[in-house]
GROMACS .gro file of C-alpha atoms in nm:
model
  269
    1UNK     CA    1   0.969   4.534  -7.905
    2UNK     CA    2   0.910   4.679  -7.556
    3UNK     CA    3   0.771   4.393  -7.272
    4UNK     CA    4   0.803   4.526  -6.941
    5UNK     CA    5   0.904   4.489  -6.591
    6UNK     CA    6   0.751   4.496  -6.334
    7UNK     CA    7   0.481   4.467  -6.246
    8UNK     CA    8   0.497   4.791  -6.114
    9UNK     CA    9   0.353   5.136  -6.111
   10UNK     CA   10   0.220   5.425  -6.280
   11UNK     CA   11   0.025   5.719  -6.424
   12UNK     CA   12   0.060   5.967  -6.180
   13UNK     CA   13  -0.210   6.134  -5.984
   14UNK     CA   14  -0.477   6.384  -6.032
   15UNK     CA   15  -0.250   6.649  -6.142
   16UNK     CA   16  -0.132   6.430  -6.488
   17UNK     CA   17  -0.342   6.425  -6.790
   18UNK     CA   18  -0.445   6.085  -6.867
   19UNK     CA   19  -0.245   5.964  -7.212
   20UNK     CA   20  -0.263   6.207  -7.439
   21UNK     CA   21  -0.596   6.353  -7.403
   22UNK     CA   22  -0.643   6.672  -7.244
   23UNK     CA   23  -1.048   6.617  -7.193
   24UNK     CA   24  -0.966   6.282  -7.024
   25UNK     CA   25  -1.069   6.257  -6.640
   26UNK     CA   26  -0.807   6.322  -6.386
   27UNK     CA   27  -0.641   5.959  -6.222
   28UNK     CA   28  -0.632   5.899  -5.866
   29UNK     CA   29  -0.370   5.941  -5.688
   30UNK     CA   30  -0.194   5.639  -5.493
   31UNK     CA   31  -0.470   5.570  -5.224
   32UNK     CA   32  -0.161   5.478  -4.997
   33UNK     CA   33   0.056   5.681  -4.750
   34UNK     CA   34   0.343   5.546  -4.489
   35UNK     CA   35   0.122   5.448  -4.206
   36UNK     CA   36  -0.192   5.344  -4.399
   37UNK     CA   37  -0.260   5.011  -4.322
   38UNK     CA   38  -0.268   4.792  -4.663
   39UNK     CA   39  -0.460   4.465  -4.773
   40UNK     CA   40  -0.337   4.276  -5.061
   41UNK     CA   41  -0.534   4.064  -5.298
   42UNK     CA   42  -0.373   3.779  -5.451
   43UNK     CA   43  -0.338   3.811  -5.815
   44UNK     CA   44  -0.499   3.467  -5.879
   45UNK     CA   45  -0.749   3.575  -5.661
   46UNK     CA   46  -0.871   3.829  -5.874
   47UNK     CA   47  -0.817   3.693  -6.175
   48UNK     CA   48  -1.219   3.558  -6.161
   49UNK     CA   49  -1.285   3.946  -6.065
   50UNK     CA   50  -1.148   4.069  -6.370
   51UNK     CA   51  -1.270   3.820  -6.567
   52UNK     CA   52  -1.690   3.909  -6.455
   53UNK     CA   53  -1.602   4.296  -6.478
   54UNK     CA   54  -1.527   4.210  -6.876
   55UNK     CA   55  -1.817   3.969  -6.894
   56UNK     CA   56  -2.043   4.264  -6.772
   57UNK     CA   57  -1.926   4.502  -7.030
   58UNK     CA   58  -2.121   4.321  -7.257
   59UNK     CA   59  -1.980   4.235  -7.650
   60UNK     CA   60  -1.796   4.475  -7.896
   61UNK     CA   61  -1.992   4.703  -8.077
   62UNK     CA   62  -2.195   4.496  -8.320
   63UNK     CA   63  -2.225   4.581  -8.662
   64UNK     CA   64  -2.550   4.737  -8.609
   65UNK     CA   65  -2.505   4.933  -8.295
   66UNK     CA   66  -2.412   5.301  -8.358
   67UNK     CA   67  -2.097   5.370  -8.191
   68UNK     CA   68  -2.352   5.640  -7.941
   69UNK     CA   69  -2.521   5.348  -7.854
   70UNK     CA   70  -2.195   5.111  -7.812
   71UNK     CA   71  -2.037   5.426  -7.607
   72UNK     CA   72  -2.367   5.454  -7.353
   73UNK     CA   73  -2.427   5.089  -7.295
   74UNK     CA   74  -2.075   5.046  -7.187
   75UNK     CA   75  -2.072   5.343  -6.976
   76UNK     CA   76  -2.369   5.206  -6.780
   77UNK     CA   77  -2.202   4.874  -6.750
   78UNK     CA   78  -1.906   5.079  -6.613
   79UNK     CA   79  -2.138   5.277  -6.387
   80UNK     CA   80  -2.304   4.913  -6.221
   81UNK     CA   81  -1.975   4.819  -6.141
   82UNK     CA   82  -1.850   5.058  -5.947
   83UNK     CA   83  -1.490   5.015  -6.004
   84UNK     CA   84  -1.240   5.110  -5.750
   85UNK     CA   85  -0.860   5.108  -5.739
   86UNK     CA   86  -0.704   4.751  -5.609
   87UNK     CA   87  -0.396   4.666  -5.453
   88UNK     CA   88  -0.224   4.335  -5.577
   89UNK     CA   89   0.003   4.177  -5.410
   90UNK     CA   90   0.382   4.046  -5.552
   91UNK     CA   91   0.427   3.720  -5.388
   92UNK     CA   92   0.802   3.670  -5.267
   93UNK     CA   93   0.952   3.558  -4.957
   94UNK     CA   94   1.209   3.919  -4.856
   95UNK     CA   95   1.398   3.689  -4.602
   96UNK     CA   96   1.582   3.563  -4.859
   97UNK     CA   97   1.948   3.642  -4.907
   98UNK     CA   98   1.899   3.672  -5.318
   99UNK     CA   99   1.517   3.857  -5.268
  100UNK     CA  100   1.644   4.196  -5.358
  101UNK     CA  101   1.591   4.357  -5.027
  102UNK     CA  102   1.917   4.439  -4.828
  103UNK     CA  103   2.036   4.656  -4.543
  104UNK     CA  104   2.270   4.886  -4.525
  105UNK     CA  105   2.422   4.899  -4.175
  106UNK     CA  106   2.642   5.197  -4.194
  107UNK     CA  107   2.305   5.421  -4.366
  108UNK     CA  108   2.084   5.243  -4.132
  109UNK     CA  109   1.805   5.171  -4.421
  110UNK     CA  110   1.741   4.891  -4.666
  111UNK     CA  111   1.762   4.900  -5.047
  112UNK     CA  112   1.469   4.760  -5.197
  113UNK     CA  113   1.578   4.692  -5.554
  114UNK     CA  114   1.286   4.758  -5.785
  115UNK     CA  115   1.305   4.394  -5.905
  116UNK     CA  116   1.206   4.325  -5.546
  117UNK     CA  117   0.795   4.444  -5.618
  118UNK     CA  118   0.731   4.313  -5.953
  119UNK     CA  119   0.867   4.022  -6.134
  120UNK     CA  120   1.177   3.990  -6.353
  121UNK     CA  121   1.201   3.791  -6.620
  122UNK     CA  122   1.412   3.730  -6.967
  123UNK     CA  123   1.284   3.992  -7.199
  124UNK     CA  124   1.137   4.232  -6.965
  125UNK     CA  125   1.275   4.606  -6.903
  126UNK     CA  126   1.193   4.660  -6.549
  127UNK     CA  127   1.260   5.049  -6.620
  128UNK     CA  128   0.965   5.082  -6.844
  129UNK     CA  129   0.609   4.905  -6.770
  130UNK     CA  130   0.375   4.879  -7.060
  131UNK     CA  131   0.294   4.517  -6.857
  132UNK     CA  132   0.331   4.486  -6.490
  133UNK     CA  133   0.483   4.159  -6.411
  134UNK     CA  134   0.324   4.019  -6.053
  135UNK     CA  135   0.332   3.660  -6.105
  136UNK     CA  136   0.453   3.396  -6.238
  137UNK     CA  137   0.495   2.994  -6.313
  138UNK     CA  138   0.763   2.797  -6.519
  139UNK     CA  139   0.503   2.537  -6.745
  140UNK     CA  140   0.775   2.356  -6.960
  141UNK     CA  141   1.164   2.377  -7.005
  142UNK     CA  142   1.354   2.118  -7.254
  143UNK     CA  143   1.585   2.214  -7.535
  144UNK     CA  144   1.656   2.180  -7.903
  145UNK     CA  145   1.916   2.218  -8.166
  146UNK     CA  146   1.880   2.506  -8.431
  147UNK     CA  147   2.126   2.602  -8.687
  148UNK     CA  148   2.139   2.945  -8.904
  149UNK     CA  149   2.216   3.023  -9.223
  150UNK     CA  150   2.588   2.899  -9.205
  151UNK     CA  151   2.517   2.593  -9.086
  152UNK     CA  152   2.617   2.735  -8.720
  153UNK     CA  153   2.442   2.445  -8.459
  154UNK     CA  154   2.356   2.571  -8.075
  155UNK     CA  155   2.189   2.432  -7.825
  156UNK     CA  156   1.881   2.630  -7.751
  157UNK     CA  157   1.681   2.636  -7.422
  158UNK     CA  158   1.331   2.637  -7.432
  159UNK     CA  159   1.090   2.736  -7.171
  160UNK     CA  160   0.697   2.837  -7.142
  161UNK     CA  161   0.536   3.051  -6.872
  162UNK     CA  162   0.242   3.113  -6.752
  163UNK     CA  163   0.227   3.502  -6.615
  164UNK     CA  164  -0.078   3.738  -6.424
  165UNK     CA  165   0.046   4.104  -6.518
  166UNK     CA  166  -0.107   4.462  -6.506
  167UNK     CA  167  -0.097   4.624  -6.884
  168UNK     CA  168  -0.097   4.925  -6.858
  169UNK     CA  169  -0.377   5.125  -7.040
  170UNK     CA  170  -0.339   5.354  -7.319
  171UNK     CA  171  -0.006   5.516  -7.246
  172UNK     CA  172   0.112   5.539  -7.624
  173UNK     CA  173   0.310   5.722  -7.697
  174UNK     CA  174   0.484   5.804  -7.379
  175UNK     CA  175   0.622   5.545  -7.157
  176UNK     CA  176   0.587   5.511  -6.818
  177UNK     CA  177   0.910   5.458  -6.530
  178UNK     CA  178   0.974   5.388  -6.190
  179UNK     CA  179   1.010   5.773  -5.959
  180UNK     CA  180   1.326   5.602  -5.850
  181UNK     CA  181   1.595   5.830  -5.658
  182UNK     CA  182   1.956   5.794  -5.805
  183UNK     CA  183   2.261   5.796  -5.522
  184UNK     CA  184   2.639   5.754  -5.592
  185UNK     CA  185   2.790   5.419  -5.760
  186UNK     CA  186   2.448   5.260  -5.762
  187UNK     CA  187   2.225   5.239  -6.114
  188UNK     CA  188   1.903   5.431  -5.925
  189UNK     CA  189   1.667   5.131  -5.920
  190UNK     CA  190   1.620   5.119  -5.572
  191UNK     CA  191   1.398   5.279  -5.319
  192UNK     CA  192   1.486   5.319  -4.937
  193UNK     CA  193   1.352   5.239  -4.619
  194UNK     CA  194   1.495   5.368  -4.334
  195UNK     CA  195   1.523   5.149  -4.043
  196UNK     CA  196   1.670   5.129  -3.717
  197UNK     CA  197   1.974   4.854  -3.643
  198UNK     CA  198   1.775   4.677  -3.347
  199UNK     CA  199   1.485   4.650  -3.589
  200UNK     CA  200   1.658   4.558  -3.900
  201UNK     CA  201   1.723   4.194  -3.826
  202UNK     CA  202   1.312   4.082  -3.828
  203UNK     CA  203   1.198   4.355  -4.095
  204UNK     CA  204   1.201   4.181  -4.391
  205UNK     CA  205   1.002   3.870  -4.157
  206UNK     CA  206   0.674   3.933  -4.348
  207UNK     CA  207   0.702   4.183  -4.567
  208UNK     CA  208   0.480   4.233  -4.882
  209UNK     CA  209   0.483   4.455  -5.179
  210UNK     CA  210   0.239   4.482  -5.451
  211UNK     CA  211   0.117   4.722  -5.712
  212UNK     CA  212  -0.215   4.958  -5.696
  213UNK     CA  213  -0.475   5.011  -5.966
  214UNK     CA  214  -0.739   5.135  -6.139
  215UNK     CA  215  -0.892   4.903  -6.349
  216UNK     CA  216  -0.999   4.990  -6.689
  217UNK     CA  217  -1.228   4.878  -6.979
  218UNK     CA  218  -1.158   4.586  -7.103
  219UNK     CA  219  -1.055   4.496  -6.742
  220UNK     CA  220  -0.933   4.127  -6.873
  221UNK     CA  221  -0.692   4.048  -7.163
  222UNK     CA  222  -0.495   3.779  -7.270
  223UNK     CA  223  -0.150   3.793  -7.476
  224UNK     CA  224   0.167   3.657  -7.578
  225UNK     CA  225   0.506   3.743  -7.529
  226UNK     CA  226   0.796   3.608  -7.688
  227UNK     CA  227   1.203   3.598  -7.722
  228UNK     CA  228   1.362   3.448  -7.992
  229UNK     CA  229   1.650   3.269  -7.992
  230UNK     CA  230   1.985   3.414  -8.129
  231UNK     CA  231   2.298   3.258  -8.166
  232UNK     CA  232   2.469   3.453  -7.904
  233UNK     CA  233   2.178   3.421  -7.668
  234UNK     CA  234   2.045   3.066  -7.732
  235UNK     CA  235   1.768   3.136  -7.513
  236UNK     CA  236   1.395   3.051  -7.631
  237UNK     CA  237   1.111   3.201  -7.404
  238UNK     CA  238   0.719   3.215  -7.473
  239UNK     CA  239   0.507   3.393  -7.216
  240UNK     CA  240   0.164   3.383  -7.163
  241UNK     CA  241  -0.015   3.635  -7.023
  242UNK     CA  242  -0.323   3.672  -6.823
  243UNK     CA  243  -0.338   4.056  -6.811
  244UNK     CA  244  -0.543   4.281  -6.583
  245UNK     CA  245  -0.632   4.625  -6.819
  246UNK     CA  246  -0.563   4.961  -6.575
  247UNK     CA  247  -0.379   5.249  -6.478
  248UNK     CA  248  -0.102   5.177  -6.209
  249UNK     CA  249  -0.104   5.403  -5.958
  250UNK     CA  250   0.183   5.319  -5.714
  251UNK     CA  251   0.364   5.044  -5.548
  252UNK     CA  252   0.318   4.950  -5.226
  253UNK     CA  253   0.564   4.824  -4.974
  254UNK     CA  254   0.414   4.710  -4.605
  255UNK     CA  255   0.551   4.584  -4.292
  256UNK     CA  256   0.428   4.173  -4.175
  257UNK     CA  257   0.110   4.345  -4.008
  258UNK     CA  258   0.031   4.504  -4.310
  259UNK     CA  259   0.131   4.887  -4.187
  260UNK     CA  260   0.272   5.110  -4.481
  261UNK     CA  261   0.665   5.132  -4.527
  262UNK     CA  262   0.668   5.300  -4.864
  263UNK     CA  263   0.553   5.401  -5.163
  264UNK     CA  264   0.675   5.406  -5.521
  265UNK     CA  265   0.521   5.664  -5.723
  266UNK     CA  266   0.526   5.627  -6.159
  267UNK     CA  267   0.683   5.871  -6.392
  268UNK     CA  268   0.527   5.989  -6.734
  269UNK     CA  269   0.789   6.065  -6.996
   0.00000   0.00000   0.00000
């Protein structure tokens, strides 16, 4: 079972075929460049967005609704709502020694580990993003004895979380990366920002990060993740997601007035 990492980027631009169908529309390209000035929108902010943009689609196609009718009521709801690609922010505080983001004085540029612009968590491969982890909120923790087969006892801890994520839509059955650039002794998920040494000491001050999108029919889902418990990882995790439906296009990385530092395109394989 894949979950995914972070929440963080992808389906390429214009020049990639959506999925797997060759008649699909072209995707947008990133709508950012270093420079552009960025806004960020909370992702409980939009969560009430998301939520009206599904409510406006109207209900599944009833039983007697032909599927032409179904396919042209929900492309005029589409067409009302003039959807347009968001940016959603990551909230984290980069002035923290454990945040992810670190200079390199000799190179004169930070390392912004990938982990850095979308959440990690337990069960999550922040390579691969079928979900886009941007927030989230520890409900619960306790734990509880279990015992296998053998008889075998462990302590097992327990913990429930509430997460807003990105799912990614219809990328079966390719999977989508991090364009990540790979440099001696290091495991290539990190990006670079080059900076100068009299400005590295306030850079990370106010820095943000978040992902782009383009949302996408149903444009609100809910789900549940979940890892199990195993005797050599007595670790028992239930996640559950508020998920915004869309393509990513890119992550964004912006200075504390909002200016454009980088970008973080996806990769389709």
């Amino acid at each position: 079972m894949k979950f995914v990492a972070y929440s963080l980027a992808a389906f390429l631009a214009a020049s990639s075929a959506f999925a797997a169908s060759k008649a699909a529309p072209a995707v947008p390209a990133c709508s950012y460049k270093i420079g552009d000035q960025a806004t960020f929108i909370k992702p409980a902010d939009y969560l009430s967005v998301a939520k009206a943009n599904q409510q406006k689609l109207g209900a599944e196609k009833g039983e007697f609704e032909t599927t032409k009718d179904y396919n042209n009521r929900v492309a005029a709801a589409q067409k009302s709502l003039a959807i347009k690609p968001v940016l959603l922010e990551h909230p984290a505080d980069y002035d923290k020694p454990d945040s992810g983001v670190t200079y390199i004085a000799d190179e004169q540029h930070f390392r912004f580990f990938v982990g850095a612009f979308i959440g990690m968590l337990t069960g999550f491969d922040y390579r691969y993003m079928d979900k886009v982890v941007l927030q989230q909120t520890q409900k619960s923790m306790d734990s509880y004895v279990a015992s296998n087969a053998y008889g075998n006892q462990k302590s097992v801890e327990r913990s429930v979380w509430d997460l807003i994520a990105i799912k990614s839509w219809k990328t079966f059955p390719k999977s989508i990366y991090w364009k990540l650039p790979k440099k001696d002794n290091e495991e290539g998920y990190s990006v670079y920002i080059p900076v100068p040494l009299e400005q590295a000491k306030t850079f990370r001050i106010g820095l943000k990060a978040g992902i782009e999108f383009l949302p996408k029919p149903p444009y609100f889902s809910t789900d549940t993740d979940r890892v199990h418990p195993k005797m050599d990882w007595p670790i028992d995790i239930t996640y559950n997601v508020e998920q915004f439906d869309g393509v990513v296009l890119c992550a964004v990385i912006a200075d504390k007035d909002g200016k454009v530092v980088k970008t973080v395109q996806p990769l389709i394989q």
